[in-house]
Amino acid sequence: MPAFGADAAGDGDLSLFELAGYIGVALYLGAYAALQLGVLRGSGLTYTLANLAAACLVLVSLIESFNRASAMIQLAWVAISLAGLARMALARMRLRFSAEERAFLAMQFPDMTPNMARRFLDAGNWIELGTGTLLTREGEPVTNLFCVVDGRIVITSGGQEIGEVTDGFVGEINVMSGGPATATAVVARTARLFVISGDVLRQELKRDPDLRLVVEHRLTRDTGEKLAAANRSLRKLRSGQ
């Protein structure tokens, strides 16, 4: 972590310069802690902006109690952060996404960087499937991750309908391990989907830890939402509604 200059000497109320320094330190520590805990990505916009703001605030604090070494570190941190922001902007300008891809990313993976999103999309395919197409069968290995962008997928377990998917994932629970499906998923209305094979997905996530963090977080959230909906359906069936 960047070094900081000494606090201004003297007693009394906290000056604005000191306050700026403390906020800068808090931003440095908070961003680094979030990075280590997996909340932020090192190549992400939020982490870069947090470090830029922290360096600027510590520089402001040095106006009152100047330290040449600390000032040099903060200036270097500002320059590095600005270079990172410029790289992100250039990457965003170079990459192209279709309207369908942009809508998909905004809905399912808003935290993906442009480079990350392009790699993820290029690893899969867009398909259309007709009514009656089987996506997963209960008890059989899950080989693909499907994301429904249009259409209707009926989810059944033990022969009973427990839910449906119209704009979410199918196969997300066990695609990472290739384990058996916990339910059967069948297209009930012609569907438009993004599909990526489990083998390819695991390879991509192994290659890019930041991508793994984003994808696993989204799939975990989707699984939680599905389980909650399934529990509500089962309670209704048991109550005879």
CSV table of C-alpha atoms in Angstrom, one decimal:
chain,number,residue,atom,x,y,z
A,1,MET,CA,0.0,0.0,0.0
A,2,PRO,CA,1.3,3.5,-0.7
A,3,ALA,CA,3.1,5.3,2.2
A,4,PHE,CA,1.7,8.4,3.8
A,5,GLY,CA,3.2,11.5,5.3
A,6,ALA,CA,3.0,12.3,9.0
A,7,ASP,CA,-0.1,14.1,10.4
A,8,ALA,CA,0.2,17.8,11.1
A,9,ALA,CA,1.6,18.5,14.5
A,10,GLY,CA,-0.4,20.3,17.1
A,11,ASP,CA,-3.5,19.8,19.1
A,12,GLY,CA,-7.0,21.1,18.4
A,13,ASP,CA,-9.8,20.3,16.0
A,14,LEU,CA,-9.2,18.1,13.0
A,15,SER,CA,-8.4,20.3,10.0
A,16,LEU,CA,-9.9,19.7,6.5
A,17,PHE,CA,-6.5,18.7,5.3
A,18,GLU,CA,-6.2,16.0,8.0
A,19,LEU,CA,-9.7,14.9,7.3
A,20,ALA,CA,-8.9,14.5,3.6
A,21,GLY,CA,-5.9,12.4,4.5
A,22,TYR,CA,-7.9,10.1,6.8
A,23,ILE,CA,-10.6,9.6,4.1
A,24,GLY,CA,-7.9,8.8,1.6
A,25,VAL,CA,-6.4,6.2,3.9
A,26,ALA,CA,-9.8,4.7,4.5
A,27,LEU,CA,-10.3,4.5,0.7
A,28,TYR,CA,-7.0,2.8,0.2
A,29,LEU,CA,-7.6,0.2,3.0
A,30,GLY,CA,-11.3,-0.3,2.0
A,31,ALA,CA,-10.4,-0.9,-1.7
A,32,TYR,CA,-7.6,-3.3,-0.8
A,33,ALA,CA,-9.7,-5.2,1.7
A,34,ALA,CA,-12.6,-5.5,-0.9
A,35,LEU,CA,-10.0,-6.8,-3.5
A,36,GLN,CA,-8.7,-9.4,-1.1
A,37,LEU,CA,-12.3,-10.5,-0.1
A,38,GLY,CA,-13.3,-10.8,-3.7
A,39,VAL,CA,-15.8,-8.0,-3.6
A,40,LEU,CA,-13.8,-5.9,-6.2
A,41,ARG,CA,-11.7,-6.8,-9.2
A,42,GLY,CA,-8.2,-5.5,-9.6
A,43,SER,CA,-8.9,-4.6,-13.2
A,44,GLY,CA,-12.3,-3.2,-12.5
A,45,LEU,CA,-13.4,0.5,-12.7
A,46,THR,CA,-14.5,0.8,-9.1
A,47,TYR,CA,-11.1,-0.3,-7.7
A,48,THR,CA,-9.2,2.0,-10.0
A,49,LEU,CA,-11.5,5.0,-9.1
A,50,ALA,CA,-11.1,4.3,-5.4
A,51,ASN,CA,-7.3,4.3,-5.7
A,52,LEU,CA,-7.4,7.5,-7.7
A,53,ALA,CA,-9.6,9.2,-5.2
A,54,ALA,CA,-7.5,8.0,-2.3
A,55,ALA,CA,-4.3,9.3,-3.8
A,56,CYS,CA,-5.8,12.7,-4.6
A,57,LEU,CA,-7.1,13.0,-1.0
A,58,VAL,CA,-3.8,12.1,0.5
A,59,LEU,CA,-2.1,14.6,-1.8
A,60,VAL,CA,-4.5,17.3,-0.4
A,61,SER,CA,-3.5,16.3,3.1
A,62,LEU,CA,0.2,16.9,2.3
A,63,ILE,CA,-0.5,20.6,1.6
A,64,GLU,CA,-0.6,21.0,5.4
A,65,SER,CA,2.2,18.6,6.3
A,66,PHE,CA,4.4,18.1,3.2
A,67,ASN,CA,6.4,14.9,2.7
A,68,ARG,CA,8.3,14.6,-0.5
A,69,ALA,CA,8.5,10.8,-0.6
A,70,SER,CA,4.8,10.5,0.1
A,71,ALA,CA,3.9,13.1,-2.5
A,72,MET,CA,5.9,11.2,-5.1
A,73,ILE,CA,4.1,8.0,-4.3
A,74,GLN,CA,0.7,9.6,-4.5
A,75,LEU,CA,1.5,11.3,-7.8
A,76,ALA,CA,2.7,8.0,-9.2
A,77,TRP,CA,-0.5,6.4,-7.9
A,78,VAL,CA,-2.6,9.1,-9.7
A,79,ALA,CA,-0.7,8.6,-12.9
A,80,ILE,CA,-1.1,4.8,-12.8
A,81,SER,CA,-4.8,5.1,-12.1
A,82,LEU,CA,-5.3,7.5,-14.9
A,83,ALA,CA,-3.4,5.2,-17.3
A,84,GLY,CA,-5.7,2.4,-16.2
A,85,LEU,CA,-8.8,4.4,-16.8
A,86,ALA,CA,-7.4,5.4,-20.3
A,87,ARG,CA,-6.8,1.7,-21.0
A,88,MET,CA,-10.4,0.8,-20.0
A,89,ALA,CA,-11.8,3.6,-22.2
A,90,LEU,CA,-9.8,2.5,-25.2
A,91,ALA,CA,-10.8,-1.1,-24.7
A,92,ARG,CA,-14.4,0.0,-24.6
A,93,MET,CA,-14.1,2.0,-27.8
A,94,ARG,CA,-12.4,-0.9,-29.7
A,95,LEU,CA,-14.9,-3.6,-28.7
A,96,ARG,CA,-18.2,-4.0,-30.5
A,97,PHE,CA,-21.4,-5.5,-29.1
A,98,SER,CA,-24.7,-6.1,-30.8
A,99,ALA,CA,-27.9,-4.7,-29.3
A,100,GLU,CA,-28.8,-8.2,-28.2
A,101,GLU,CA,-25.5,-8.7,-26.5
A,102,ARG,CA,-25.6,-5.3,-24.7
A,103,ALA,CA,-29.1,-6.1,-23.4
A,104,PHE,CA,-28.0,-9.5,-22.2
A,105,LEU,CA,-25.0,-8.1,-20.4
A,106,ALA,CA,-26.9,-5.3,-18.8
A,107,MET,CA,-29.5,-7.7,-17.5
A,108,GLN,CA,-27.3,-10.6,-16.4
A,109,PHE,CA,-23.7,-9.4,-16.1
A,110,PRO,CA,-23.6,-5.6,-15.6
A,111,ASP,CA,-20.2,-5.9,-13.7
A,112,MET,CA,-18.3,-7.4,-16.5
A,113,THR,CA,-15.6,-5.3,-18.1
A,114,PRO,CA,-15.8,-5.0,-21.9
A,115,ASN,CA,-12.8,-7.3,-22.5
A,116,MET,CA,-14.2,-9.9,-20.1
A,117,ALA,CA,-17.7,-9.7,-21.6
A,118,ARG,CA,-16.3,-10.1,-25.2
A,119,ARG,CA,-14.4,-13.2,-24.2
A,120,PHE,CA,-17.4,-14.7,-22.4
A,121,LEU,CA,-19.7,-14.1,-25.3
A,122,ASP,CA,-17.2,-15.4,-27.8
A,123,ALA,CA,-17.0,-18.7,-25.8
A,124,GLY,CA,-20.7,-19.4,-26.3
A,125,ASN,CA,-23.4,-19.3,-29.0
A,126,TRP,CA,-26.8,-17.8,-29.6
A,127,ILE,CA,-29.5,-20.4,-30.4
A,128,GLU,CA,-33.2,-20.7,-30.9
A,129,LEU,CA,-35.0,-23.9,-29.7
A,130,GLY,CA,-38.5,-25.0,-30.4
A,131,THR,CA,-41.3,-26.1,-28.1
A,132,GLY,CA,-40.6,-29.5,-26.4
A,133,THR,CA,-36.8,-29.2,-26.6
A,134,LEU,CA,-35.1,-30.8,-23.6
A,135,LEU,CA,-32.4,-28.7,-21.9
A,136,THR,CA,-31.7,-30.8,-18.8
A,137,ARG,CA,-33.1,-34.1,-17.5
A,138,GLU,CA,-33.3,-34.7,-13.8
A,139,GLY,CA,-30.5,-37.0,-12.6
A,140,GLU,CA,-28.4,-36.7,-15.8
A,141,PRO,CA,-25.1,-34.7,-16.0
A,142,VAL,CA,-25.4,-31.0,-16.8
A,143,THR,CA,-23.2,-30.3,-19.8
A,144,ASN,CA,-24.3,-26.8,-20.8
A,145,LEU,CA,-25.2,-23.5,-19.2
A,146,PHE,CA,-28.2,-21.9,-20.8
A,147,CYS,CA,-29.4,-18.3,-20.4
A,148,VAL,CA,-32.9,-17.6,-21.6
A,149,VAL,CA,-33.4,-14.2,-23.1
A,150,ASP,CA,-36.8,-14.9,-24.7
A,151,GLY,CA,-39.3,-17.7,-24.4
A,152,ARG,CA,-40.5,-19.9,-21.6
A,153,ILE,CA,-38.8,-22.9,-20.0
A,154,VAL,CA,-40.8,-25.2,-17.6
A,155,ILE,CA,-38.9,-26.7,-14.7
A,156,THR,CA,-40.2,-30.0,-13.2
A,157,SER,CA,-39.0,-32.3,-10.4
A,158,GLY,CA,-40.4,-35.7,-9.7
A,159,GLY,CA,-42.9,-35.2,-12.4
A,160,GLN,CA,-44.3,-32.0,-10.8
A,161,GLU,CA,-43.9,-28.5,-12.2
A,162,ILE,CA,-42.0,-26.4,-9.7
A,163,GLY,CA,-41.3,-23.3,-11.7
A,164,GLU,CA,-40.4,-21.6,-15.0
A,165,VAL,CA,-37.6,-19.5,-16.5
A,166,THR,CA,-38.3,-16.7,-18.9
A,167,ASP,CA,-35.2,-14.5,-18.4
A,168,GLY,CA,-32.7,-16.4,-16.4
A,169,PHE,CA,-30.3,-19.4,-16.3
A,170,VAL,CA,-30.9,-23.1,-16.7
A,171,GLY,CA,-28.2,-25.6,-15.6
A,172,GLU,CA,-26.4,-23.1,-13.3
A,173,ILE,CA,-26.5,-25.3,-10.2
A,174,ASN,CA,-24.3,-28.2,-11.4
A,175,VAL,CA,-22.7,-26.9,-14.7
A,176,MET,CA,-19.5,-26.0,-12.8
A,177,SER,CA,-19.1,-29.6,-11.6
A,178,GLY,CA,-20.9,-31.5,-14.4
A,179,GLY,CA,-23.0,-33.1,-11.7
A,180,PRO,CA,-26.5,-34.4,-12.2
A,181,ALA,CA,-29.4,-32.0,-12.9
A,182,THR,CA,-31.7,-31.4,-9.9
A,183,ALA,CA,-34.7,-30.9,-12.2
A,184,THR,CA,-35.9,-31.3,-15.8
A,185,ALA,CA,-36.0,-28.2,-18.0
A,186,VAL,CA,-38.1,-28.2,-21.2
A,187,VAL,CA,-38.8,-25.4,-23.7
A,188,ALA,CA,-42.6,-24.6,-23.4
A,189,ARG,CA,-42.5,-21.7,-25.9
A,190,THR,CA,-40.0,-21.2,-28.7
A,191,ALA,CA,-36.9,-19.7,-26.9
A,192,ARG,CA,-33.9,-17.6,-27.7
A,193,LEU,CA,-30.9,-18.6,-25.5
A,194,PHE,CA,-27.2,-18.0,-25.0
A,195,VAL,CA,-25.5,-21.3,-24.4
A,196,ILE,CA,-22.0,-22.1,-23.3
A,197,SER,CA,-20.7,-25.6,-22.7
A,198,GLY,CA,-19.6,-26.6,-19.2
A,199,ASP,CA,-16.1,-27.6,-20.4
A,200,VAL,CA,-15.5,-24.3,-22.1
A,201,LEU,CA,-17.0,-22.3,-19.2
A,202,ARG,CA,-14.7,-24.0,-16.7
A,203,GLN,CA,-11.7,-23.4,-18.9
A,204,GLU,CA,-12.5,-19.7,-19.2
A,205,LEU,CA,-13.1,-19.3,-15.5
A,206,LYS,CA,-9.8,-21.1,-14.6
A,207,ARG,CA,-8.0,-18.8,-17.0
A,208,ASP,CA,-9.5,-15.5,-15.6
A,209,PRO,CA,-10.2,-15.3,-11.8
A,210,ASP,CA,-12.0,-12.0,-12.2
A,211,LEU,CA,-14.4,-13.5,-14.7
A,212,ARG,CA,-14.9,-16.5,-12.3
A,213,LEU,CA,-15.8,-14.1,-9.5
A,214,VAL,CA,-18.4,-12.3,-11.7
A,215,VAL,CA,-20.0,-15.5,-13.1
A,216,GLU,CA,-20.1,-17.4,-9.9
A,217,HIS,CA,-21.7,-14.5,-8.1
A,218,ARG,CA,-24.4,-14.2,-10.7
A,219,LEU,CA,-25.1,-17.9,-10.9
A,220,THR,CA,-25.3,-18.1,-7.1
A,221,ARG,CA,-27.8,-15.3,-7.0
A,222,ASP,CA,-29.9,-16.9,-9.7
A,223,THR,CA,-29.8,-20.2,-7.9
A,224,GLY,CA,-31.0,-18.6,-4.7
A,225,GLU,CA,-33.9,-16.9,-6.5
A,226,LYS,CA,-34.9,-20.2,-8.2
A,227,LEU,CA,-34.9,-22.1,-4.9
A,228,ALA,CA,-37.0,-19.4,-3.3
A,229,ALA,CA,-39.5,-19.6,-6.1
A,230,ALA,CA,-39.5,-23.4,-6.0
A,231,ASN,CA,-40.2,-23.4,-2.3
A,232,ARG,CA,-43.1,-21.1,-2.8
A,233,SER,CA,-44.6,-23.5,-5.5
A,234,LEU,CA,-44.2,-26.5,-3.3
A,235,ARG,CA,-45.9,-24.8,-0.4
A,236,LYS,CA,-48.8,-24.0,-2.7
A,237,LEU,CA,-49.0,-27.6,-3.9
A,238,ARG,CA,-49.0,-28.9,-0.3
A,239,SER,CA,-51.7,-26.5,0.8
A,240,GLY,CA,-53.9,-27.5,-2.2
A,241,GLN,CA,-54.0,-24.1,-3.8
